[in-house]
Amino acid sequence: MTPRVVVFGTAGYARTHLRRARALHERGEIVLAGACDVREPPDGDLVPVFTHDPAELLARVPADIAVIATPPHTHLPLARLALAAGCHVLVEKPPVLDLAAFGELTERARGRACQVGFQSFGSPAVPLIRAALDRGAIGTVTGIAAAGAWIRRDRYFARTAWAGRRRLDGRAVVDGALTNPFAHAVATALLLNGTASALPERTTVELYRARDIEADDTACARLCFAGAPDVVAAATLAAEADHEPYVLIHGTEGRIRWHYKTDVVDIGGEAVRAGPPDDLLANLVGHLRDGVPLLAPLAATRAFTALVEAVRDAPEPRHLPQARVVGTGPERRFVVPGVDRAVDTAAERLALFSELALPWTPAREET
């Protein structure tokens, strides 16, 4: 039977989910049966059934799969509804905001498939890198880093009520550099480390903000595991220039660098283009139809959820007075001088910002 799919969310990244679902619909692999959002759908995003209420949509449409592409703090309530209605689920990242919610979602999803929207997990680069590690291309892995430096302007933070927020209406949101825009880098580093489903023994986070927001726009973290290398992540949205984010695997005999947005993998100085990632909705359909393994199962996001919880519970981000303002109006942005290099150095040394003798070095906070 061709699965009937509904999409929760029609704006922002949800439009990408709608486009992908429509493409699968046109190929006859699914039936795009409906969508819902608190706002009217944008022009061109018409679906057979549209509602403002997810419960109403599920009552009107006998769906097999629900795609949840709504703000992070709404993921768990919507997943509850969808799973109770008998749906399999594709939920955007972060799937949930703490380990208690992760445990609840895991339990509620028993007997149902739950895929998480980490597109990089579906990249051909993942098996390519794993094969290189298995054959000892860089010797023994000593650590893995995730790094990202982007420019984000005022319009980015004005796009939605939860952008740049730690809390909204008394509920945790946990927007921030590591938990949202560079979540793929962190989660993929954990995947390649073999610790995506594990709980870290210790998580250290350092949160900063260049602009006047609740959440961090610059951050780093170290996750330490029993019997596995550390994973270090460093990122900023107050960069001097936009850079391709990457995962850097350190070995005793070399390094592997993966620019996951462009799918270019450098193994010991030899660059390989690994190709675009597989579509996660198509993979979920293949899982239900043919039993193919899920590329981004909920279980593989446990360690990432532990980081989200650590960021949620960390002290408020430290203000960076060194930041300078560039531009005006919606194009205004904040720049932290030298932060681009600091991100790269953190990845190169597997170090936290506080270990790099930076002008804004804080005391470390451990959770």
Short mmCIF file of C-alpha atoms in Angstrom, two decimals:
data_model
loop_
_atom_site.label_atom_id
_atom_site.label_comp_id
_atom_site.label_asym_id
_atom_site.label_seq_id
_atom_site.Cartn_x
_atom_site.Cartn_y
_atom_site.Cartn_z
CA MET A 1 0.00 0.00 0.00
CA THR A 2 1.28 3.46 -0.85
CA PRO A 3 1.76 5.34 2.46
CA ARG A 4 -0.26 8.48 3.09
CA VAL A 5 1.89 11.32 4.42
CA VAL A 6 0.96 14.45 6.33
CA VAL A 7 3.32 17.32 7.11
CA PHE A 8 3.13 19.37 10.30
CA GLY A 9 4.49 22.76 9.29
CA THR A 10 4.38 24.69 6.01
CA ALA A 11 6.88 27.54 6.54
CA GLY A 12 10.64 27.76 6.91
CA TYR A 13 12.40 24.43 6.51
CA ALA A 14 9.02 22.69 6.49
CA ARG A 15 8.68 23.90 2.89
CA THR A 16 11.66 21.72 1.98
CA HIS A 17 9.86 18.75 3.51
CA LEU A 18 6.75 19.62 1.51
CA ARG A 19 8.74 19.85 -1.73
CA ARG A 20 10.39 16.48 -1.09
CA ALA A 21 7.07 14.90 -0.19
CA ARG A 22 5.49 16.33 -3.33
CA ALA A 23 8.31 14.89 -5.45
CA LEU A 24 7.74 11.45 -3.94
CA HIS A 25 4.00 11.90 -4.47
CA GLU A 26 4.52 12.69 -8.15
CA ARG A 27 6.63 9.54 -8.51
CA GLY A 28 3.85 7.48 -6.95
CA GLU A 29 5.89 6.46 -3.91
CA ILE A 30 3.65 8.23 -1.38
CA VAL A 31 0.36 10.09 -1.23
CA LEU A 32 0.83 13.63 0.10
CA ALA A 33 -2.46 13.72 1.95
CA GLY A 34 -2.41 16.93 4.00
CA ALA A 35 -0.61 19.52 6.06
CA CYS A 36 -1.23 21.82 8.99
CA ASP A 37 0.23 25.00 10.42
CA VAL A 38 -0.87 27.91 12.57
CA ARG A 39 -0.50 30.09 9.47
CA GLU A 40 -1.94 29.77 6.00
CA PRO A 41 0.34 27.81 3.63
CA PRO A 42 2.47 29.87 1.24
CA ASP A 43 1.33 30.09 -2.37
CA GLY A 44 2.21 26.95 -4.26
CA ASP A 45 2.21 24.75 -1.18
CA LEU A 46 -1.34 23.51 -1.70
CA VAL A 47 -2.23 20.08 -0.33
CA PRO A 48 -5.50 18.14 -0.52
CA VAL A 49 -6.32 18.84 3.14
CA PHE A 50 -5.04 21.80 5.13
CA THR A 51 -5.91 22.56 8.74
CA HIS A 52 -4.64 24.80 11.50
CA ASP A 53 -4.94 21.98 14.03
CA PRO A 54 -2.86 18.77 13.93
CA ALA A 55 -5.48 16.71 15.78
CA GLU A 56 -8.10 17.77 13.23
CA LEU A 57 -5.77 16.83 10.37
CA LEU A 58 -5.14 13.37 11.81
CA ALA A 59 -8.89 12.92 12.34
CA ARG A 60 -9.63 13.84 8.73
CA VAL A 61 -6.73 12.02 7.07
CA PRO A 62 -5.88 8.36 7.83
CA ALA A 63 -2.14 9.00 7.65
CA ASP A 64 0.65 6.42 7.75
CA ILE A 65 3.56 8.85 8.15
CA ALA A 66 3.71 12.24 9.88
CA VAL A 67 6.52 14.63 9.11
CA ILE A 68 7.07 17.02 12.03
CA ALA A 69 8.83 20.19 10.87
CA THR A 70 7.74 22.68 13.52
CA PRO A 71 9.57 24.61 16.29
CA PRO A 72 11.72 22.36 18.53
CA HIS A 73 9.58 22.73 21.64
CA THR A 74 6.54 21.40 19.75
CA HIS A 75 8.15 18.17 18.51
CA LEU A 76 7.25 15.94 21.45
CA PRO A 77 3.57 16.98 21.73
CA LEU A 78 3.08 16.51 17.98
CA ALA A 79 4.91 13.18 18.01
CA ARG A 80 2.59 12.01 20.78
CA LEU A 81 -0.42 12.86 18.62
CA ALA A 82 1.00 11.25 15.50
CA LEU A 83 2.14 8.04 17.19
CA ALA A 84 -1.17 7.71 19.04
CA ALA A 85 -2.89 7.96 15.65
CA GLY A 86 -0.78 5.05 14.39
CA CYS A 87 1.68 7.07 12.31
CA HIS A 88 5.35 6.46 11.74
CA VAL A 89 7.29 9.68 12.26
CA LEU A 90 9.98 11.79 10.63
CA VAL A 91 10.80 14.54 13.14
CA GLU A 92 13.13 17.46 12.51
CA LYS A 93 16.20 18.05 14.63
CA PRO A 94 16.57 18.35 17.53
CA PRO A 95 14.01 15.57 18.05
CA VAL A 96 13.44 16.54 21.68
CA LEU A 97 15.14 18.84 24.19
CA ASP A 98 16.17 16.57 27.06
CA LEU A 99 16.84 12.94 27.89
CA ALA A 100 13.56 12.45 29.75
CA ALA A 101 11.67 13.44 26.61
CA PHE A 102 13.99 11.21 24.58
CA GLY A 103 13.07 8.27 26.79
CA GLU A 104 9.37 9.05 26.46
CA LEU A 105 9.54 9.35 22.68
CA THR A 106 11.52 6.10 22.46
CA GLU A 107 8.87 4.30 24.49
CA ARG A 108 5.92 5.78 22.60
CA ALA A 109 7.54 4.88 19.27
CA ARG A 110 7.89 1.17 20.06
CA GLY A 111 6.50 -0.74 17.12
CA ARG A 112 6.70 2.39 14.95
CA ALA A 113 9.55 3.87 12.93
CA CYS A 114 10.95 7.18 14.14
CA GLN A 115 13.42 8.94 11.86
CA VAL A 116 15.18 12.22 12.76
CA GLY A 117 15.96 14.94 10.21
CA PHE A 118 19.75 14.73 10.23
CA GLN A 119 20.24 14.71 6.45
CA SER A 120 23.99 14.21 6.75
CA PHE A 121 23.36 10.73 8.18
CA GLY A 122 22.14 9.74 4.73
CA SER A 123 25.28 10.88 2.92
CA PRO A 124 27.41 8.32 1.04
CA ALA A 125 30.29 9.97 2.89
CA VAL A 126 29.34 8.10 6.06
CA PRO A 127 30.10 4.57 4.75
CA LEU A 128 33.07 5.97 2.81
CA ILE A 129 34.61 7.40 5.99
CA ARG A 130 33.79 4.31 8.03
CA ALA A 131 35.52 2.13 5.43
CA ALA A 132 38.59 4.39 5.55
CA LEU A 133 38.69 4.17 9.34
CA ASP A 134 38.27 0.38 9.25
CA ARG A 135 41.25 -0.03 6.94
CA GLY A 136 43.39 2.20 9.15
CA ALA A 137 43.73 5.07 6.66
CA ILE A 138 44.57 7.52 9.46
CA GLY A 139 45.69 5.06 12.11
CA THR A 140 43.91 5.09 15.47
CA VAL A 141 41.27 7.76 15.94
CA THR A 142 42.24 10.14 18.74
CA GLY A 143 39.32 12.56 18.61
CA ILE A 144 36.64 14.06 16.39
CA ALA A 145 35.75 17.73 15.98
CA ALA A 146 32.79 19.57 14.50
CA ALA A 147 33.28 23.15 13.35
CA GLY A 148 31.16 25.85 11.79
CA ALA A 149 31.38 29.62 11.24
CA TRP A 150 28.55 31.48 9.56
CA ILE A 151 27.23 35.01 9.23
CA ARG A 152 23.69 35.47 10.47
CA ARG A 153 21.96 38.84 10.17
CA ASP A 154 19.12 40.42 12.10
CA ARG A 155 16.57 39.01 9.66
CA TYR A 156 17.63 35.49 10.64
CA PHE A 157 16.76 36.15 14.26
CA ALA A 158 13.55 37.97 13.31
CA ARG A 159 12.19 35.13 11.19
CA THR A 160 10.30 33.44 14.02
CA ALA A 161 9.35 34.05 17.66
CA TRP A 162 11.61 31.26 18.96
CA ALA A 163 14.78 32.24 17.09
CA GLY A 164 17.58 33.12 19.50
CA ARG A 165 15.53 32.05 22.51
CA ARG A 166 16.35 29.69 25.34
CA ARG A 167 12.75 29.75 26.55
CA LEU A 168 9.42 30.84 25.09
CA ASP A 169 6.22 31.18 27.11
CA GLY A 170 7.84 29.29 29.96
CA ARG A 171 8.93 26.36 27.78
CA ALA A 172 12.49 25.41 26.85
CA VAL A 173 13.38 26.11 23.21
CA VAL A 174 17.19 25.73 23.34
CA ASP A 175 17.94 27.54 20.12
CA GLY A 176 21.68 28.06 19.75
CA ALA A 177 24.70 27.57 17.52
CA LEU A 178 25.35 23.92 18.42
CA THR A 179 21.76 22.82 18.93
CA ASN A 180 20.21 24.23 15.76
CA PRO A 181 22.22 25.56 12.76
CA PHE A 182 25.27 23.38 13.45
CA ALA A 183 23.36 20.47 14.96
CA HIS A 184 24.19 18.39 11.87
CA ALA A 185 27.92 18.84 12.42
CA VAL A 186 27.71 17.79 16.07
CA ALA A 187 25.38 14.84 15.52
CA THR A 188 27.44 13.59 12.57
CA ALA A 189 30.67 13.79 14.58
CA LEU A 190 29.00 11.68 17.27
CA LEU A 191 27.82 9.21 14.61
CA LEU A 192 31.31 8.78 13.14
CA ASN A 193 32.72 8.46 16.66
CA GLY A 194 30.52 5.43 17.22
CA THR A 195 28.93 7.10 20.23
CA ALA A 196 25.72 8.52 18.75
CA SER A 197 23.58 6.15 20.83
CA ALA A 198 25.68 6.43 24.00
CA LEU A 199 25.49 8.77 26.94
CA PRO A 200 28.59 10.90 27.53
CA GLU A 201 30.33 10.48 30.86
CA ARG A 202 30.97 14.21 30.95
CA THR A 203 29.78 17.16 28.90
CA THR A 204 31.42 20.58 29.06
CA VAL A 205 29.80 23.55 27.35
CA GLU A 206 30.79 27.18 26.91
CA LEU A 207 28.10 29.55 25.66
CA TYR A 208 28.56 33.12 24.40
CA ARG A 209 26.48 35.75 22.64
CA ALA A 210 27.65 38.60 20.46
CA ARG A 211 24.15 40.04 20.05
CA ASP A 212 21.44 40.80 22.58
CA ILE A 213 19.59 37.49 22.55
CA GLU A 214 18.82 34.84 25.18
CA ALA A 215 20.55 31.98 23.40
CA ASP A 216 24.16 31.55 22.38
CA ASP A 217 25.36 32.55 18.92
CA THR A 218 28.88 31.31 19.62
CA ALA A 219 29.59 28.12 21.55
CA CYS A 220 31.82 25.14 22.07
CA ALA A 221 31.46 21.80 23.80
CA ARG A 222 33.37 18.65 24.67
CA LEU A 223 31.67 15.29 25.11
CA CYS A 224 33.71 12.57 26.81
CA PHE A 225 32.83 8.87 26.49
CA ALA A 226 34.00 5.68 28.13
CA GLY A 227 36.18 3.69 25.74
CA ALA A 228 35.87 6.17 22.87
CA PRO A 229 37.57 9.39 21.76
CA ASP A 230 36.29 12.79 22.81
CA VAL A 231 34.07 14.83 20.51
CA VAL A 232 34.67 18.59 20.45
CA ALA A 233 32.36 21.07 18.72
CA ALA A 234 32.94 24.77 18.08
CA ALA A 235 30.67 27.14 16.19
CA THR A 236 29.66 30.75 15.68
CA LEU A 237 26.97 32.78 13.95
CA ALA A 238 29.05 35.95 14.40
CA ALA A 239 31.75 35.08 11.87
CA GLU A 240 33.85 37.49 9.83
CA ALA A 241 33.00 35.45 6.70
CA ASP A 242 30.87 32.43 5.83
CA HIS A 243 32.74 29.11 5.88
CA GLU A 244 31.76 25.58 4.98
CA PRO A 245 31.11 23.63 8.19
CA TYR A 246 33.01 20.39 8.59
CA VAL A 247 33.76 17.33 10.68
CA LEU A 248 37.46 16.69 11.37
CA ILE A 249 38.60 13.23 12.44
CA HIS A 250 42.03 13.12 14.09
CA GLY A 251 44.14 9.97 13.79
CA THR A 252 47.62 8.90 14.81
CA GLU A 253 48.62 8.81 11.12
CA GLY A 254 46.52 11.52 9.51
CA ARG A 255 43.15 13.26 9.37
CA ILE A 256 39.84 13.04 7.56
CA ARG A 257 37.95 16.26 6.88
CA TRP A 258 34.36 16.12 5.67
CA HIS A 259 32.59 19.25 4.41
CA TYR A 260 29.14 17.77 4.84
CA LYS A 261 27.23 20.55 3.04
CA THR A 262 29.14 19.93 -0.19
CA ASP A 263 29.86 16.23 0.45
CA VAL A 264 33.59 16.63 -0.12
CA VAL A 265 35.72 14.24 1.92
CA ASP A 266 39.48 14.70 2.27
CA ILE A 267 41.27 11.55 3.41
CA GLY A 268 44.96 12.08 3.99
CA GLY A 269 45.10 14.89 1.43
CA GLU A 270 43.04 13.15 -1.25
CA ALA A 271 39.67 14.80 -1.89
CA VAL A 272 36.65 12.73 -2.91
CA ARG A 273 33.14 13.97 -3.71
CA ALA A 274 30.79 11.52 -2.02
CA GLY A 275 27.54 12.59 -3.66
CA PRO A 276 24.31 14.02 -2.23
CA PRO A 277 22.61 12.43 0.79
CA ASP A 278 19.68 10.07 0.44
CA ASP A 279 16.28 11.60 1.17
CA LEU A 280 15.21 10.65 4.69
CA LEU A 281 11.49 10.46 3.87
CA ALA A 282 12.24 8.15 0.94
CA ASN A 283 14.41 6.06 3.26
CA LEU A 284 11.58 5.87 5.79
CA VAL A 285 9.22 4.70 3.05
CA GLY A 286 11.78 2.09 1.97
CA HIS A 287 12.10 0.96 5.57
CA LEU A 288 8.35 0.42 5.85
CA ARG A 289 8.03 -1.19 2.42
CA ASP A 290 11.20 -3.25 2.13
CA GLY A 291 12.78 -3.27 5.57
CA VAL A 292 15.84 -1.21 4.62
CA PRO A 293 17.57 0.22 7.72
CA LEU A 294 16.69 3.72 8.82
CA LEU A 295 19.51 6.16 8.11
CA ALA A 296 18.78 8.46 11.06
CA PRO A 297 16.86 6.45 13.68
CA LEU A 298 15.90 8.13 16.93
CA ALA A 299 18.32 5.90 18.85
CA ALA A 300 21.24 7.47 16.96
CA THR A 301 20.45 10.91 18.43
CA ARG A 302 20.75 10.05 22.13
CA ALA A 303 24.20 11.58 22.63
CA PHE A 304 23.15 14.69 20.71
CA THR A 305 20.09 15.02 22.94
CA ALA A 306 22.40 14.84 25.96
CA LEU A 307 24.24 17.85 24.55
CA VAL A 308 20.97 19.72 23.99
CA GLU A 309 20.05 19.07 27.62
CA ALA A 310 23.48 20.29 28.76
CA VAL A 311 23.09 23.50 26.76
CA ARG A 312 19.58 23.96 28.16
CA ASP A 313 20.83 23.62 31.73
CA ALA A 314 24.05 25.64 31.32
CA PRO A 315 24.41 29.16 32.75
CA GLU A 316 23.26 32.03 30.58
CA PRO A 317 25.58 32.80 27.64
CA ARG A 318 28.38 35.25 28.34
CA HIS A 319 28.16 38.52 26.46
CA LEU A 320 31.07 39.26 24.11
CA PRO A 321 31.80 43.00 24.34
CA GLN A 322 34.47 42.61 21.65
CA ALA A 323 31.76 42.10 19.00
CA ARG A 324 31.35 44.87 16.46
CA VAL A 325 28.26 45.80 14.46
CA VAL A 326 28.32 45.70 10.66
CA GLY A 327 25.47 47.04 8.51
CA THR A 328 22.04 48.35 9.39
CA GLY A 329 18.40 47.26 9.31
CA PRO A 330 17.61 43.61 8.57
CA GLU A 331 21.14 43.18 7.16
CA ARG A 332 22.81 44.20 10.41
CA ARG A 333 25.13 41.57 11.82
CA PHE A 334 27.54 41.14 14.70
CA VAL A 335 31.15 40.10 14.20
CA VAL A 336 33.53 38.75 16.83
CA PRO A 337 37.07 39.56 15.63
CA GLY A 338 39.16 36.41 15.25
CA VAL A 339 36.30 34.01 15.97
CA ASP A 340 36.62 32.27 12.58
CA ARG A 341 40.19 31.28 13.39
CA ALA A 342 39.21 30.36 16.96
CA VAL A 343 36.65 27.87 15.62
CA ASP A 344 39.23 26.27 13.33
CA THR A 345 41.86 26.18 16.07
CA ALA A 346 39.44 24.51 18.46
CA ALA A 347 38.81 21.82 15.85
CA GLU A 348 42.51 21.42 15.08
CA ARG A 349 43.51 21.11 18.75
CA LEU A 350 40.35 19.39 20.02
CA ALA A 351 40.19 22.27 22.46
CA LEU A 352 37.56 24.43 24.09
CA PHE A 353 37.66 28.18 23.57
CA SER A 354 38.74 28.58 27.20
CA GLU A 355 41.85 26.53 26.41
CA LEU A 356 42.97 28.82 23.58
CA ALA A 357 43.95 32.02 25.44
CA LEU A 358 41.31 34.07 23.68
CA PRO A 359 40.34 37.60 24.80
CA TRP A 360 36.91 36.31 25.81
CA THR A 361 38.09 33.17 27.62
CA PRO A 362 35.74 32.19 30.45
CA ALA A 363 35.97 29.71 33.24
CA ARG A 364 34.67 26.35 32.05
CA GLU A 365 31.22 25.13 33.03
CA GLU A 366 30.73 21.37 33.47
CA THR A 367 27.41 19.59 33.59
#
